Short mmCIF file of C-alpha atoms in Angstrom, two decimals:
data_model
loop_
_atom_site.label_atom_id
_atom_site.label_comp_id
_atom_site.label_asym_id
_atom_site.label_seq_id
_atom_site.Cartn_x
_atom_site.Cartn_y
_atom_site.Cartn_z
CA UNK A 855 -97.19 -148.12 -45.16
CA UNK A 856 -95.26 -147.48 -47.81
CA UNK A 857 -95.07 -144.19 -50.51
CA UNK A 858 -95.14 -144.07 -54.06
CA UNK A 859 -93.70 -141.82 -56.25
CA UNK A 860 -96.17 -139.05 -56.01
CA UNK A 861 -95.39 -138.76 -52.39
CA UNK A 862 -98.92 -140.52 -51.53
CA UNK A 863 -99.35 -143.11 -48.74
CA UNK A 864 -100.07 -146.27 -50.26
CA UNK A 865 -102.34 -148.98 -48.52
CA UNK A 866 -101.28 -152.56 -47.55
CA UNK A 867 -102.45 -155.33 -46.88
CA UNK A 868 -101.56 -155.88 -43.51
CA UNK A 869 -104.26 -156.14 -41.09
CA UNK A 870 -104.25 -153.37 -38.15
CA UNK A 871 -103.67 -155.07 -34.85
CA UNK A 872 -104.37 -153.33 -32.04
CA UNK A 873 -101.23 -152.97 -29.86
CA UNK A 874 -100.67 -155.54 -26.73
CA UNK A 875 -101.91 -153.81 -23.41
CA UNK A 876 -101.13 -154.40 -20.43
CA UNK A 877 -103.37 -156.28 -17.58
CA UNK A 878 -105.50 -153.45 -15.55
CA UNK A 879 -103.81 -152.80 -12.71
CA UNK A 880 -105.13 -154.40 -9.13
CA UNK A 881 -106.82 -151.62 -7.41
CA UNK A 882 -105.28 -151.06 -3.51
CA UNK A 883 -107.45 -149.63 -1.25
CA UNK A 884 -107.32 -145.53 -1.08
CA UNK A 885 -105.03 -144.76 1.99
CA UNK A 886 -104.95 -141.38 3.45
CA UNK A 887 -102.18 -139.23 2.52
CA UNK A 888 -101.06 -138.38 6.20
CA UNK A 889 -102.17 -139.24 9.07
CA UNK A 890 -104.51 -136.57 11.08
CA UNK A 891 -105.81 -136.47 14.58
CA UNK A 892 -106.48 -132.70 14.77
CA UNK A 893 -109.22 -129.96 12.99
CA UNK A 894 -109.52 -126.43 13.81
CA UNK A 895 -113.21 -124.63 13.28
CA UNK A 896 -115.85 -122.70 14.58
CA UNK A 897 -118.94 -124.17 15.87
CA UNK A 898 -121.79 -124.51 14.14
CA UNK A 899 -124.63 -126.17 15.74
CA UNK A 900 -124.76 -127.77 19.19
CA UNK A 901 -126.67 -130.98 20.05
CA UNK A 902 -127.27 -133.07 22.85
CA UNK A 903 -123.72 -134.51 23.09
CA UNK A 904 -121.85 -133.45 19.91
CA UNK A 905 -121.45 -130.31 17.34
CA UNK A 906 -121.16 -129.67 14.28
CA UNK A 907 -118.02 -127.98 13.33
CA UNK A 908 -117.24 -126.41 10.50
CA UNK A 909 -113.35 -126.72 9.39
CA UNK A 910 -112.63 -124.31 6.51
CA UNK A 911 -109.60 -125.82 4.24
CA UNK A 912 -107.83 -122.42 4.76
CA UNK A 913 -107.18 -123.35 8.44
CA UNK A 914 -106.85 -126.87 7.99
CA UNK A 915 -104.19 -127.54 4.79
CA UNK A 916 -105.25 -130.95 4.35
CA UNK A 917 -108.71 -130.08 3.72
CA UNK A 918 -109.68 -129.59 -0.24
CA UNK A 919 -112.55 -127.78 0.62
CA UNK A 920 -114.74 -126.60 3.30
CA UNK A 921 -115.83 -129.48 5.60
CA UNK A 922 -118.85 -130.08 8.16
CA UNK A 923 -117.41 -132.91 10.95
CA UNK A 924 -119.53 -133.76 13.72
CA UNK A 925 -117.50 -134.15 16.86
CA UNK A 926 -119.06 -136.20 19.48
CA UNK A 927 -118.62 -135.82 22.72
CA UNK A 928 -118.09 -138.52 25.71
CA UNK A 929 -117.38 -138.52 29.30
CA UNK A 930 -113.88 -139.00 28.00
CA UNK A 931 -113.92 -135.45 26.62
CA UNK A 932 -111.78 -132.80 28.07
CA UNK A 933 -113.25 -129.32 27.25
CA UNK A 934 -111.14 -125.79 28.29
CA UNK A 935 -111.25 -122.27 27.36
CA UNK A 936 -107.81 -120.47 26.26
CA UNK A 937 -107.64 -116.88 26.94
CA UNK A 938 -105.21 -114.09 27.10
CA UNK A 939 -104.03 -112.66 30.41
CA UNK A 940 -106.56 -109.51 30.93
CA UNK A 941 -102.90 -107.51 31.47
CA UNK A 942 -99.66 -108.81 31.45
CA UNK A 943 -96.64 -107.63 34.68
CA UNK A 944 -93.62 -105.41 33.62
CA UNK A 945 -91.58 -109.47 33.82
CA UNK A 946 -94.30 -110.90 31.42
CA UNK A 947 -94.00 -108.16 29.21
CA UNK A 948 -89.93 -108.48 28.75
CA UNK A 949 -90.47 -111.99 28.34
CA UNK A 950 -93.30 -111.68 25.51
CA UNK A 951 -91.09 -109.55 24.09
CA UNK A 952 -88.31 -111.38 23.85
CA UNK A 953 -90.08 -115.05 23.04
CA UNK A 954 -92.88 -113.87 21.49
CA UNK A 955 -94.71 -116.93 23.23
CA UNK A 956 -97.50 -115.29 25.54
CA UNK A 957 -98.67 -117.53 28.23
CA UNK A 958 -102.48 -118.37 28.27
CA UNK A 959 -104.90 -119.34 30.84
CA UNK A 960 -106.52 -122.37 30.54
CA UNK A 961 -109.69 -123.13 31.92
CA UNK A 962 -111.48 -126.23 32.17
CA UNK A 963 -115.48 -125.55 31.23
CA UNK A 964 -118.77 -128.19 30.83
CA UNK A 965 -120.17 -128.49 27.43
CA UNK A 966 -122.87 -126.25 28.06
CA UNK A 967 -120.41 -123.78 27.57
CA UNK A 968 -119.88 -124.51 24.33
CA UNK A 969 -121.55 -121.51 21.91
CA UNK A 970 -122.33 -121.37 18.07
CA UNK A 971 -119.64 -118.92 16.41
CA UNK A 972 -117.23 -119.69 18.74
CA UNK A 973 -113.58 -120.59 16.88
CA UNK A 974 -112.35 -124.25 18.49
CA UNK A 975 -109.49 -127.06 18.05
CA UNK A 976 -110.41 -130.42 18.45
CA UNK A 977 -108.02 -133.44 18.77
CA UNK A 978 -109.52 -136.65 18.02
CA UNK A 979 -107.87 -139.84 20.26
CA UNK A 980 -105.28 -140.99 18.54
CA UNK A 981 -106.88 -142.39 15.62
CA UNK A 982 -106.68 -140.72 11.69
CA UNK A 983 -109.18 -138.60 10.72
CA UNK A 984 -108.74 -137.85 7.83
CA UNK A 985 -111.95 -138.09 5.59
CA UNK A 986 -114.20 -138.51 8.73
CA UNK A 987 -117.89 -137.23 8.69
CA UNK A 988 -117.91 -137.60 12.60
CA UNK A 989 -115.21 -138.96 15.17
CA UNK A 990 -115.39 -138.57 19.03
CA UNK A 991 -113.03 -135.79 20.24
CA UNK A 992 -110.17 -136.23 23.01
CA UNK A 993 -110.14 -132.46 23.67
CA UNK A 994 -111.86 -129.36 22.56
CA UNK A 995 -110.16 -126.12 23.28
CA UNK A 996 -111.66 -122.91 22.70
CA UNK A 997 -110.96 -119.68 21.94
CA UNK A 998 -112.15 -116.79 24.81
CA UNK A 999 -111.83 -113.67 23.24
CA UNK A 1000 -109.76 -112.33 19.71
CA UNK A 1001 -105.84 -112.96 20.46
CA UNK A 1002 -104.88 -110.44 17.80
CA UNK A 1003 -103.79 -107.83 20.44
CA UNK A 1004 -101.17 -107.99 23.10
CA UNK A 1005 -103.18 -107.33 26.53
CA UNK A 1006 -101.38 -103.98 28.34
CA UNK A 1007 -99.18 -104.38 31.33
#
């Protein structure tokens, strides 16, 4: 465009053309951004042979939001309870203290032992996760009691 004297834009007779774009890009297939085999939760409902597990995206930093995943369970499924020591020996105690790592006990249970409310980790078989509504779980491990205290020696 060009300007007169006046300082005004003067029109031409060019036609607009709208600038060349570029061909739309081929779309590849959305692919997970890391691979995940594990959620952390608490129960919400129990079935027949699965639960419903609610992993909150505090726990689990992957996790945009709060998710419901129901974890199915086969005769492939290892289920335990973790729970603290009820009291810990004057040697456990030093070696808490000095590690920090305190030593659980691991119990295997049945399914039936499951509960509603009760705070769990699941670990899927191997295979990502990650944006599943439902997968079938390798191991379930949960929580006992609160671990927030150190038991007494």
């Amino acid at each position: 465009r060009l300007i007169n004297e006046s300082g005004r834009r003067q029109p031409t007779a060019e036609p607009r053309v709208a600038p060349p774009t570029a061909p739309p890009a081929i779309q590849e297939p959305a692919k997970p951004p890391v691979k995940i085999s594990a959620y952390s939760g608490v129960i919400l409902e129990l079935k027949t042979d699965s639960f419903i597990l609610l992993a909150a995206a505090r726990n689990n930093f992957y996790l945009k939001q709060d998710q419901e995943i129901e974890i199915k369970i086969t005769s492939a499924t290892k289920i335990q309870t973790i729970a603290k020591p009820k009291s810990l020996t004057p040697a456990e105690r030093v070696e808490f203290e000095k590690t920090g790592i305190l030593k659980a006990i691991i119990q295997e249970i049945p399914f039936s032992e499951l509960k509603a409310g009760q705070k769990v980790f699941v670990k899927s078989a191997g295979e990502n996760i990650y944006g599943q509504k439902e997968f079938s779980a390798q191991l379930v491990s949960a929580r006992k009691q609160d671990w927030k205290s150190v038991p007494p020696i």
